[in-house]
Amino acid sequence: MKKISNSLYGQLIKHIIFSATFSLFLFFFLSAICDHSLSTYLKKTDYDHLWRSVQIERLQKFVTDKHLSTTDLTALTPYLNSSQITLLQLYDGEKLLYEWDNFGDNDTEKESSYFSVWRDSFFLSFADINVEVYIAGANVWKLYAGIKFIILVLCFLIFICALLIFIKSKIKYILILNHEIQILESGDLDYCISVKGTDELGTLANSLDNMRKALKDQAQKEALAVQENQRMIREMSHDLRTPLTSLLLYTKFLYDICPECNTEARNYIEKIDLKLHQLKQQANHIFEYSLINRELTSSLDSPEFFKEAIYDFLSSLSEYLTQNGFRTNLHFKWDESTVCINYDYLVRIFDNIASNITKYASSEQNIYVTTSYDDTYEILSFTNTKKLPSTFISSSKTGLISVKNMMKKMNGKIEIINQEQSFSLRLFFPKTPISQPV
C-alpha cells in the first residue's frame, strides 16, 4: 500500500483529491461571502422594489395600449411569456382574478432565497376596474446564478492549475534527468545523478546513478588493466631488444671473421642480419607505442608559425632520403597561421615516416612532400610509390598507429590513402589564433 501511495499514480490521485477538496472549500467559502454581500447590497439599494416598479409600469403600458379589461385577462399570457416576471397574481379585494405561475409548481417558499418576494403590492388599472397586483421575478436569482458561475469557473481553474503545477514539477525533473544523462553521454562519469523522491522517476534516477557508478568502476578497472598491459609490453619489448642487439653484433662479427666463407654462407648471414634488423625495428615500434599510450597528457609548445615549426624537420628528412637513394619532390604552400606542437612527438613522427619510406617506398620514383592549408588545419602530405611485391617487407603498421596517437595528443589527426601502387599520408595540425599586440 505504501508503495502505491509513493508511486506517480498514487501521488497524482492524492493531488487530485487535495486540489478538488481545496477547490470545493473555496467555492462554498466564496459563495457564502458573495451571497451575504449581494443580500446586503440589495437591501441597501432596495433593488427588488425598484425592479417590480419597472415591471408594473411596463405591464400597465401594455394594458393601456391594448385597452384590456378584467374580462380579457388571458391576453396577458403572451406578454408574460416574454417578460422577466415569474409569478403574478391579480386580486379584486379578496378575490383572485388571475394567476401567472412560471415556477412549475406552487411551492413559493424557495422564492425567499433567490426570487423577488411580495413584501409590498402594486395596483394595475384596467378599463373597468383597478386591481391589486403581486409579482415576483427571477431577476435576483440571475444575479446569484451569474456570481455562482463565475466562482465555479474560478475554482475549476484553480483545480486545473494545481494539477498543472504537479505535472510541471515532474516534467521539470524529467528534463533535469535528460540533461544529466547527456552529461554522462559526454563521458563525465563523475557527475552524480539527482535522486528525488521514491516514485518511479526517483527509482529511475537512482538506477541511473548506480549504473554511472558501475561504469565508472569498470572504466577504472579497464584503465588499470590497459596500464598493466602496456607496462608488460614495454618491459617485454625492452627485454627483447637487448638479445637482438647482441645477435646483431654476433652476425657482424661472424660476417667480418669469415671473409673466406663461400657466397651461399655469406648470403645466409646477410639474411639473418636483415631479419634481426626487422625484429629490432618492430621491437622499437612496440616500445614507442607503449610509451605514447602511457603518456595520458602531453604539454604543447608555445604557438609558432607552421613553417618555422617543421621546416628543419623537412630539410633533415629530405637530406636523409637523398643519402639513402631516394629523390624528393618538395612543394610548399605557407600561410601566416600558427600551430602548437610537441617537439619530442614531432621528432618521433618524422623518424617513423623516414623509416616507413625507406622500408616500403620505391627508390625509383619520387617521394612527394607538400604543405597546404584550409580554414582549420595546416596540412603536411607525403606520397610515394610502393616497392615491387618481390622486394616488399610486410608491415604491422605499429609505426602509423604511433603517429596517429601522437597527432591526436597534439589535437591533430592523420589521413591515410592506401592504394594498390601508391601510399599517401596526410598530417593535420590545428591552427591556433594569433595573439594580437596590446
GROMACS .gro file of C-alpha atoms in nm:
model
  438
    1MET     CA    1   0.000   0.000   0.000
    2LYS     CA    2   0.283   0.236   0.086
    3LYS     CA    3   0.448   0.155  -0.245
    4ILE     CA    4   0.132   0.252  -0.435
    5SER     CA    5   0.091   0.577  -0.241
    6ASN     CA    6   0.451   0.676  -0.321
    7SER     CA    7   0.413   0.597  -0.692
    8LEU     CA    8   0.337   0.859  -0.956
    9TYR     CA    9  -0.017   0.721  -0.981
   10GLY     CA   10  -0.067   0.747  -0.605
   11GLN     CA   11   0.078   1.097  -0.593
   12LEU     CA   12  -0.150   1.207  -0.878
   13ILE     CA   13  -0.459   1.067  -0.703
   14LYS     CA   14  -0.364   1.240  -0.375
   15HIS     CA   15  -0.300   1.564  -0.558
   16ILE     CA   16  -0.637   1.541  -0.738
   17ILE     CA   17  -0.817   1.477  -0.406
   18PHE     CA   18  -0.636   1.763  -0.235
   19SER     CA   19  -0.696   2.003  -0.525
   20ALA     CA   20  -1.064   1.905  -0.551
   21THR     CA   21  -1.116   1.942  -0.175
   22PHE     CA   22  -0.948   2.280  -0.171
   23SER     CA   23  -1.147   2.397  -0.475
   24LEU     CA   24  -1.481   2.285  -0.322
   25PHE     CA   25  -1.399   2.453   0.007
   26LEU     CA   26  -1.304   2.770  -0.180
   27PHE     CA   27  -1.627   2.751  -0.383
   28PHE     CA   28  -1.853   2.730  -0.076
   29PHE     CA   29  -1.649   2.990   0.109
   30LEU     CA   30  -1.663   3.241  -0.177
   31SER     CA   31  -2.031   3.160  -0.240
   32ALA     CA   32  -2.120   3.236   0.121
   33ILE     CA   33  -1.929   3.563   0.111
   34CYS     CA   34  -2.086   3.666  -0.221
   35ASP     CA   35  -2.438   3.568  -0.104
   36HIS     CA   36  -2.403   3.776   0.208
   37SER     CA   37  -2.251   4.070   0.021
   38LEU     CA   38  -2.516   4.062  -0.252
   39SER     CA   39  -2.801   4.036   0.000
   40THR     CA   40  -2.662   4.332   0.190
   41TYR     CA   41  -2.630   4.532  -0.130
   42LEU     CA   42  -2.984   4.451  -0.243
   43LYS     CA   43  -3.128   4.553   0.093
   44LYS     CA   44  -2.943   4.883   0.097
   45THR     CA   45  -3.035   4.976  -0.261
   46ASP     CA   46  -3.396   4.838  -0.248
   47TYR     CA   47  -3.320   4.678  -0.582
   48ASP     CA   48  -3.613   4.435  -0.565
   49HIS     CA   49  -3.877   4.705  -0.513
   50LEU     CA   50  -3.735   4.915  -0.798
   51TRP     CA   51  -3.738   4.615  -1.031
   52ARG     CA   52  -4.108   4.538  -0.953
   53SER     CA   53  -4.195   4.901  -1.008
   54VAL     CA   54  -4.039   4.893  -1.354
   55GLN     CA   55  -4.223   4.571  -1.440
   56ILE     CA   56  -4.560   4.718  -1.323
   57GLU     CA   57  -4.504   5.029  -1.536
   58ARG     CA   58  -4.434   4.814  -1.845
   59LEU     CA   59  -4.737   4.594  -1.770
   60GLN     CA   60  -4.959   4.899  -1.720
   61LYS     CA   61  -4.845   5.040  -2.056
   62PHE     CA   62  -4.933   4.708  -2.222
   63VAL     CA   63  -5.283   4.703  -2.061
   64THR     CA   64  -5.346   5.064  -2.157
   65ASP     CA   65  -5.226   5.019  -2.515
   66LYS     CA   66  -5.445   4.711  -2.560
   67HIS     CA   67  -5.745   4.864  -2.375
   68LEU     CA   68  -5.779   4.550  -2.169
   69SER     CA   69  -6.049   4.490  -1.909
   70THR     CA   70  -6.072   4.222  -1.642
   71THR     CA   71  -6.261   4.005  -1.889
   72ASP     CA   72  -5.956   3.999  -2.120
   73LEU     CA   73  -5.700   3.879  -1.864
   74THR     CA   74  -5.594   3.582  -2.079
   75ALA     CA   75  -5.446   3.838  -2.321
   76LEU     CA   76  -5.174   3.898  -2.061
   77THR     CA   77  -5.025   3.548  -2.117
   78PRO     CA   78  -4.823   3.628  -2.435
   79TYR     CA   79  -4.678   3.937  -2.272
   80LEU     CA   80  -4.586   3.750  -1.952
   81ASN     CA   81  -4.418   3.472  -2.154
   82SER     CA   82  -4.173   3.721  -2.297
   83SER     CA   83  -4.122   3.921  -1.974
   84GLN     CA   84  -3.894   3.867  -1.676
   85ILE     CA   85  -4.194   3.815  -1.446
   86THR     CA   86  -4.205   3.467  -1.297
   87LEU     CA   87  -4.515   3.487  -1.073
   88LEU     CA   88  -4.812   3.726  -1.098
   89GLN     CA   89  -5.148   3.742  -0.912
   90LEU     CA   90  -5.432   3.989  -0.964
   91TYR     CA   91  -5.686   4.049  -0.685
   92ASP     CA   92  -6.011   4.238  -0.667
   93GLY     CA   93  -6.028   4.271  -0.293
   94GLU     CA   94  -6.004   3.914  -0.165
   95LYS     CA   95  -6.098   3.759  -0.494
   96LEU     CA   96  -5.823   3.611  -0.712
   97LEU     CA   97  -5.891   3.723  -1.067
   98TYR     CA   98  -5.580   3.589  -1.247
   99GLU     CA   99  -5.262   3.396  -1.163
  100TRP     CA  100  -4.949   3.350  -1.376
  101ASP     CA  101  -4.704   3.092  -1.238
  102ASN     CA  102  -4.386   3.015  -1.430
  103PHE     CA  103  -4.220   2.826  -1.139
  104GLY     CA  104  -4.362   2.493  -1.247
  105ASP     CA  105  -4.514   2.427  -0.904
  106ASN     CA  106  -4.687   2.619  -0.628
  107ASP     CA  107  -4.401   2.599  -0.378
  108THR     CA  108  -4.333   2.963  -0.306
  109GLU     CA  109  -4.100   2.901  -0.012
  110LYS     CA  110  -3.798   2.880  -0.246
  111GLU     CA  111  -3.870   3.231  -0.360
  112SER     CA  112  -3.736   3.371  -0.036
  113SER     CA  113  -3.379   3.278  -0.124
  114TYR     CA  114  -3.324   3.387  -0.482
  115PHE     CA  115  -3.652   3.535  -0.609
  116SER     CA  116  -3.834   3.859  -0.553
  117VAL     CA  117  -4.087   3.817  -0.269
  118TRP     CA  118  -4.407   4.001  -0.209
  119ARG     CA  119  -4.313   4.244   0.054
  120ASP     CA  120  -4.548   4.502  -0.099
  121SER     CA  121  -4.823   4.518  -0.359
  122PHE     CA  122  -4.898   4.738  -0.657
  123PHE     CA  123  -5.216   4.844  -0.841
  124LEU     CA  124  -5.295   4.796  -1.208
  125SER     CA  125  -5.567   4.996  -1.389
  126PHE     CA  126  -5.785   4.808  -1.636
  127ALA     CA  127  -6.060   4.956  -1.850
  128ASP     CA  128  -6.328   4.862  -1.599
  129ILE     CA  129  -6.158   4.848  -1.253
  130ASN     CA  130  -5.829   4.881  -1.063
  131VAL     CA  131  -5.681   4.553  -0.932
  132GLU     CA  132  -5.414   4.475  -0.674
  133VAL     CA  133  -5.101   4.310  -0.818
  134TYR     CA  134  -4.846   4.081  -0.653
  135ILE     CA  135  -4.541   3.989  -0.867
  136ALA     CA  136  -4.213   3.805  -0.825
  137GLY     CA  137  -3.928   3.752  -1.070
  138ALA     CA  138  -3.604   3.571  -1.133
  139ASN     CA  139  -3.402   3.889  -1.151
  140VAL     CA  140  -3.228   3.837  -0.819
  141TRP     CA  141  -3.175   3.469  -0.898
  142LYS     CA  142  -2.995   3.564  -1.220
  143LEU     CA  143  -2.756   3.781  -1.021
  144TYR     CA  144  -2.685   3.498  -0.780
  145ALA     CA  145  -2.653   3.245  -1.064
  146GLY     CA  146  -2.410   3.465  -1.254
  147ILE     CA  147  -2.190   3.511  -0.948
  148LYS     CA  148  -2.207   3.136  -0.872
  149PHE     CA  149  -2.099   3.058  -1.227
  150ILE     CA  150  -1.801   3.295  -1.203
  151ILE     CA  151  -1.697   3.141  -0.870
  152LEU     CA  152  -1.736   2.790  -1.016
  153VAL     CA  153  -1.517   2.875  -1.318
  154LEU     CA  154  -1.257   3.036  -1.088
  155CYS     CA  155  -1.242   2.730  -0.861
  156PHE     CA  156  -1.221   2.497  -1.161
  157LEU     CA  157  -0.928   2.697  -1.298
  158ILE     CA  158  -0.758   2.678  -0.958
  159PHE     CA  159  -0.812   2.299  -0.961
  160ILE     CA  160  -0.659   2.272  -1.310
  161CYS     CA  161  -0.367   2.499  -1.216
  162ALA     CA  162  -0.293   2.287  -0.908
  163LEU     CA  163  -0.277   1.975  -1.126
  164LEU     CA  164  -0.058   2.153  -1.381
  165ILE     CA  165   0.183   2.259  -1.105
  166PHE     CA  166   0.220   1.894  -1.002
  167ILE     CA  167   0.267   1.780  -1.362
  168LYS     CA  168   0.512   2.063  -1.432
  169SER     CA  169   0.726   1.964  -1.133
  170LYS     CA  170   0.753   1.609  -1.269
  171ILE     CA  171   0.827   1.730  -1.622
  172LYS     CA  172   1.096   1.962  -1.482
  173TYR     CA  173   1.256   1.667  -1.304
  174ILE     CA  174   1.242   1.462  -1.625
  175LEU     CA  175   1.421   1.746  -1.810
  176ILE     CA  176   1.684   1.757  -1.535
  177LEU     CA  177   1.741   1.382  -1.573
  178ASN     CA  178   1.763   1.421  -1.950
  179HIS     CA  179   2.029   1.692  -1.911
  180GLU     CA  180   2.224   1.480  -1.664
  181ILE     CA  181   2.207   1.177  -1.896
  182GLN     CA  182   2.354   1.392  -2.174
  183ILE     CA  183   2.639   1.483  -1.936
  184LEU     CA  184   2.702   1.112  -1.878
  185GLU     CA  185   2.690   1.051  -2.253
  186SER     CA  186   2.970   1.305  -2.294
  187GLY     CA  187   3.190   1.081  -2.076
  188ASP     CA  188   3.175   1.263  -1.742
  189LEU     CA  189   3.111   0.971  -1.509
  190ASP     CA  190   3.196   1.182  -1.201
  191TYR     CA  191   2.870   1.378  -1.234
  192CYS     CA  192   2.613   1.249  -0.984
  193ILE     CA  193   2.251   1.197  -1.093
  194SER     CA  194   1.995   1.395  -0.888
  195VAL     CA  195   1.776   1.149  -0.695
  196LYS     CA  196   1.448   1.299  -0.568
  197GLY     CA  197   1.166   1.104  -0.410
  198THR     CA  198   1.082   0.734  -0.409
  199ASP     CA  199   0.841   0.725  -0.702
  200GLU     CA  200   0.914   0.574  -1.045
  201LEU     CA  201   1.121   0.877  -1.150
  202GLY     CA  202   1.323   0.866  -0.829
  203THR     CA  203   1.379   0.492  -0.875
  204LEU     CA  204   1.487   0.553  -1.236
  205ALA     CA  205   1.728   0.827  -1.126
  206ASN     CA  206   1.872   0.601  -0.855
  207SER     CA  207   1.921   0.322  -1.110
  208LEU     CA  208   2.093   0.563  -1.348
  209ASP     CA  209   2.326   0.679  -1.072
  210ASN     CA  210   2.407   0.318  -0.981
  211MET     CA  211   2.477   0.248  -1.349
  212ARG     CA  212   2.706   0.554  -1.356
  213LYS     CA  213   2.899   0.421  -1.055
  214ALA     CA  214   2.926   0.076  -1.214
  215LEU     CA  215   3.050   0.224  -1.543
  216LYS     CA  216   3.300   0.441  -1.356
  217ASP     CA  217   3.434   0.140  -1.163
  218GLN     CA  218   3.452  -0.062  -1.485
  219ALA     CA  219   3.634   0.220  -1.665
  220GLN     CA  220   3.883   0.247  -1.380
  221LYS     CA  221   3.943  -0.127  -1.387
  222GLU     CA  222   3.987  -0.121  -1.764
  223ALA     CA  223   4.229   0.172  -1.736
  224LEU     CA  224   4.433  -0.019  -1.479
  225ALA     CA  225   4.427  -0.328  -1.700
  226VAL     CA  226   4.543  -0.123  -2.000
  227GLN     CA  227   4.821   0.036  -1.798
  228GLU     CA  228   4.931  -0.305  -1.674
  229ASN     CA  229   4.922  -0.443  -2.027
  230GLN     CA  230   5.127  -0.150  -2.158
  231ARG     CA  231   5.377  -0.198  -1.877
  232MET     CA  232   5.417  -0.564  -1.969
  233ILE     CA  233   5.454  -0.476  -2.340
  234ARG     CA  234   5.712  -0.211  -2.256
  235GLU     CA  235   5.913  -0.447  -2.038
  236MET     CA  236   5.891  -0.731  -2.291
  237SER     CA  237   5.996  -0.507  -2.579
  238HIS     CA  238   6.287  -0.378  -2.371
  239ASP     CA  239   6.388  -0.732  -2.279
  240LEU     CA  240   6.356  -0.835  -2.644
  241ARG     CA  241   6.575  -0.553  -2.775
  242THR     CA  242   6.870  -0.650  -2.556
  243PRO     CA  243   6.930  -1.002  -2.702
  244LEU     CA  244   6.850  -0.873  -3.052
  245THR     CA  245   7.126  -0.615  -3.018
  246SER     CA  246   7.364  -0.891  -2.911
  247LEU     CA  247   7.262  -1.109  -3.205
  248LEU     CA  248   7.322  -0.821  -3.446
  249LEU     CA  249   7.672  -0.782  -3.306
  250TYR     CA  250   7.733  -1.156  -3.340
  251THR     CA  251   7.623  -1.158  -3.704
  252LYS     CA  252   7.853  -0.861  -3.772
  253PHE     CA  253   8.145  -1.036  -3.610
  254LEU     CA  254   8.062  -1.355  -3.796
  255TYR     CA  255   8.048  -1.168  -4.125
  256ASP     CA  256   8.383  -0.994  -4.052
  257ILE     CA  257   8.576  -1.304  -3.941
  258CYS     CA  258   8.459  -1.520  -4.232
  259PRO     CA  259   8.582  -1.342  -4.542
  260GLU     CA  260   8.676  -1.678  -4.687
  261CYS     CA  261   8.324  -1.822  -4.645
  262ASN     CA  262   8.152  -1.921  -4.963
  263THR     CA  263   7.891  -1.699  -5.122
  264GLU     CA  264   7.598  -1.908  -5.004
  265ALA     CA  265   7.709  -1.887  -4.639
  266ARG     CA  266   7.756  -1.511  -4.662
  267ASN     CA  267   7.408  -1.477  -4.816
  268TYR     CA  268   7.257  -1.662  -4.521
  269ILE     CA  269   7.446  -1.437  -4.279
  270GLU     CA  270   7.309  -1.130  -4.460
  271LYS     CA  271   6.953  -1.270  -4.447
  272ILE     CA  272   6.988  -1.339  -4.075
  273ASP     CA  273   7.116  -0.983  -4.025
  274LEU     CA  274   6.822  -0.841  -4.225
  275LYS     CA  275   6.565  -1.036  -4.024
  276LEU     CA  276   6.730  -0.935  -3.697
  277HIS     CA  277   6.714  -0.570  -3.802
  278GLN     CA  278   6.345  -0.612  -3.884
  279LEU     CA  279   6.279  -0.772  -3.546
  280LYS     CA  280   6.463  -0.493  -3.369
  281GLN     CA  281   6.268  -0.233  -3.566
  282GLN     CA  282   5.940  -0.396  -3.464
  283ALA     CA  283   6.055  -0.408  -3.101
  284ASN     CA  284   6.139  -0.038  -3.121
  285HIS     CA  285   5.793   0.036  -3.262
  286ILE     CA  286   5.622  -0.163  -2.987
  287PHE     CA  287   5.829   0.013  -2.723
  288GLU     CA  288   5.747   0.353  -2.872
  289TYR     CA  289   5.377   0.264  -2.897
  290SER     CA  290   5.367   0.173  -2.530
  291LEU     CA  291   5.539   0.500  -2.439
  292ILE     CA  292   5.287   0.707  -2.635
  293ASN     CA  293   4.986   0.536  -2.475
  294ARG     CA  294   5.140   0.567  -2.129
  295GLU     CA  295   5.151   0.945  -2.159
  296LEU     CA  296   4.799   1.038  -2.060
  297THR     CA  297   4.863   1.410  -2.101
  298SER     CA  298   5.110   1.598  -2.313
  299SER     CA  299   5.228   1.955  -2.299
  300LEU     CA  300   5.241   2.154  -2.620
  301ASP     CA  301   5.497   2.417  -2.704
  302SER     CA  302   5.407   2.782  -2.747
  303PRO     CA  303   5.234   2.874  -3.075
  304GLU     CA  304   5.469   2.934  -3.367
  305PHE     CA  305   5.435   2.969  -3.742
  306PHE     CA  306   5.385   2.636  -3.911
  307LYS     CA  307   5.676   2.694  -4.150
  308GLU     CA  308   5.916   2.764  -3.863
  309ALA     CA  309   5.789   2.461  -3.669
  310ILE     CA  310   5.853   2.193  -3.936
  311TYR     CA  311   6.096   2.341  -4.189
  312ASP     CA  312   6.407   2.199  -4.019
  313PHE     CA  313   6.241   1.857  -3.993
  314LEU     CA  314   6.157   1.862  -4.364
  315SER     CA  315   6.515   1.960  -4.455
  316SER     CA  316   6.660   1.679  -4.243
  317LEU     CA  317   6.414   1.428  -4.388
  318SER     CA  318   6.496   1.533  -4.745
  319GLU     CA  319   6.868   1.501  -4.679
  320TYR     CA  320   6.822   1.161  -4.513
  321LEU     CA  321   6.618   1.025  -4.804
  322THR     CA  322   6.869   1.157  -5.058
  323GLN     CA  323   7.151   0.979  -4.876
  324ASN     CA  324   6.952   0.655  -4.894
  325GLY     CA  325   6.900   0.678  -5.268
  326PHE     CA  326   6.557   0.845  -5.283
  327ARG     CA  327   6.455   1.150  -5.484
  328THR     CA  328   6.228   1.403  -5.314
  329ASN     CA  329   5.993   1.646  -5.484
  330LEU     CA  330   5.912   1.931  -5.245
  331HIS     CA  331   5.623   2.170  -5.293
  332PHE     CA  332   5.541   2.407  -5.008
  333LYS     CA  333   5.246   2.641  -4.963
  334TRP     CA  334   5.252   2.850  -4.647
  335ASP     CA  335   5.024   3.099  -4.475
  336GLU     CA  336   5.065   3.310  -4.162
  337SER     CA  337   4.890   3.068  -3.925
  338THR     CA  338   5.043   2.933  -3.607
  339VAL     CA  339   5.033   2.583  -3.459
  340CYS     CA  340   5.112   2.426  -3.122
  341ILE     CA  341   5.333   2.116  -3.139
  342ASN     CA  342   5.524   1.889  -2.907
  343TYR     CA  343   5.887   1.883  -3.025
  344ASP     CA  344   5.957   1.530  -2.898
  345TYR     CA  345   5.646   1.398  -3.072
  346LEU     CA  346   5.746   1.564  -3.398
  347VAL     CA  347   6.092   1.402  -3.379
  348ARG     CA  348   5.932   1.058  -3.337
  349ILE     CA  349   5.679   1.124  -3.613
  350PHE     CA  350   5.947   1.214  -3.868
  351ASP     CA  351   6.160   0.917  -3.758
  352ASN     CA  352   5.864   0.686  -3.821
  353ILE     CA  353   5.793   0.845  -4.158
  354ALA     CA  354   6.158   0.819  -4.265
  355SER     CA  355   6.171   0.456  -4.153
  356ASN     CA  356   5.849   0.365  -4.339
  357ILE     CA  357   5.965   0.536  -4.660
  358THR     CA  358   6.299   0.357  -4.663
  359LYS     CA  359   6.132   0.020  -4.599
  360TYR     CA  360   5.822   0.036  -4.815
  361ALA     CA  361   5.871   0.307  -5.082
  362SER     CA  362   6.023   0.253  -5.425
  363SER     CA  363   6.351   0.441  -5.471
  364GLU     CA  364   6.293   0.453  -5.845
  365GLN     CA  365   6.007   0.703  -5.812
  366ASN     CA  366   5.994   1.046  -5.649
  367ILE     CA  367   5.883   1.099  -5.291
  368TYR     CA  368   5.637   1.391  -5.293
  369VAL     CA  369   5.635   1.614  -4.985
  370THR     CA  370   5.383   1.902  -4.985
  371THR     CA  371   5.229   2.150  -4.746
  372SER     CA  372   4.888   2.314  -4.777
  373TYR     CA  373   4.619   2.457  -4.553
  374ASP     CA  374   4.248   2.516  -4.512
  375ASP     CA  375   4.042   2.723  -4.270
  376THR     CA  376   4.110   2.487  -3.978
  377TYR     CA  377   4.431   2.293  -4.038
  378GLU     CA  378   4.784   2.318  -4.166
  379ILE     CA  379   4.836   2.003  -4.377
  380LEU     CA  380   5.161   1.813  -4.437
  381SER     CA  381   5.143   1.537  -4.703
  382PHE     CA  382   5.376   1.252  -4.804
  383THR     CA  383   5.314   1.044  -5.117
  384ASN     CA  384   5.528   0.760  -5.251
  385THR     CA  385   5.513   0.466  -5.491
  386LYS     CA  386   5.519   0.124  -5.327
  387LYS     CA  387   5.802  -0.124  -5.375
  388LEU     CA  388   5.752  -0.419  -5.605
  389PRO     CA  389   5.591  -0.719  -5.432
  390SER     CA  390   5.912  -0.920  -5.459
  391THR     CA  391   6.102  -0.665  -5.250
  392PHE     CA  392   5.814  -0.564  -5.022
  393ILE     CA  393   5.855  -0.609  -4.647
  394SER     CA  394   5.539  -0.694  -4.452
  395SER     CA  395   5.424  -0.426  -4.211
  396SER     CA  396   5.249  -0.442  -3.872
  397LYS     CA  397   5.153  -0.072  -3.904
  398THR     CA  398   5.270  -0.011  -3.547
  399GLY     CA  399   5.458   0.299  -3.660
  400LEU     CA  400   5.146   0.452  -3.819
  401ILE     CA  401   4.947   0.381  -3.503
  402SER     CA  402   5.212   0.565  -3.301
  403VAL     CA  403   5.197   0.858  -3.546
  404LYS     CA  404   4.817   0.867  -3.514
  405ASN     CA  405   4.833   0.867  -3.134
  406MET     CA  406   5.096   1.142  -3.123
  407MET     CA  407   4.898   1.360  -3.365
  408LYS     CA  408   4.586   1.305  -3.156
  409LYS     CA  409   4.770   1.420  -2.844
  410MET     CA  410   4.861   1.737  -3.034
  411ASN     CA  411   4.487   1.781  -3.115
  412GLY     CA  412   4.552   1.687  -3.477
  413LYS     CA  413   4.469   1.390  -3.696
  414ILE     CA  414   4.604   1.182  -3.985
  415GLU     CA  415   4.459   1.062  -4.313
  416ILE     CA  416   4.589   0.752  -4.492
  417ILE     CA  417   4.524   0.682  -4.861
  418ASN     CA  418   4.649   0.330  -4.931
  419GLN     CA  419   4.612   0.240  -5.299
  420GLU     CA  420   4.742  -0.058  -5.496
  421GLN     CA  421   5.061   0.112  -5.619
  422SER     CA  422   5.090   0.425  -5.408
  423PHE     CA  423   5.065   0.532  -5.046
  424SER     CA  424   4.980   0.878  -4.906
  425LEU     CA  425   4.996   1.007  -4.550
  426ARG     CA  426   4.846   1.345  -4.456
  427LEU     CA  427   4.910   1.510  -4.119
  428PHE     CA  428   4.659   1.774  -4.000
  429PHE     CA  429   4.790   2.031  -3.749
  430PRO     CA  430   4.512   2.252  -3.599
  431LYS     CA  431   4.561   2.625  -3.635
  432THR     CA  432   4.580   2.846  -3.327
  433PRO     CA  433   4.468   3.209  -3.308
  434ILE     CA  434   4.744   3.467  -3.347
  435SER     CA  435   4.768   3.680  -3.036
  436GLN     CA  436   4.719   4.049  -3.109
  437PRO     CA  437   4.955   4.300  -2.953
  438VAL     CA  438   4.805   4.505  -2.673
   0.00000   0.00000   0.00000
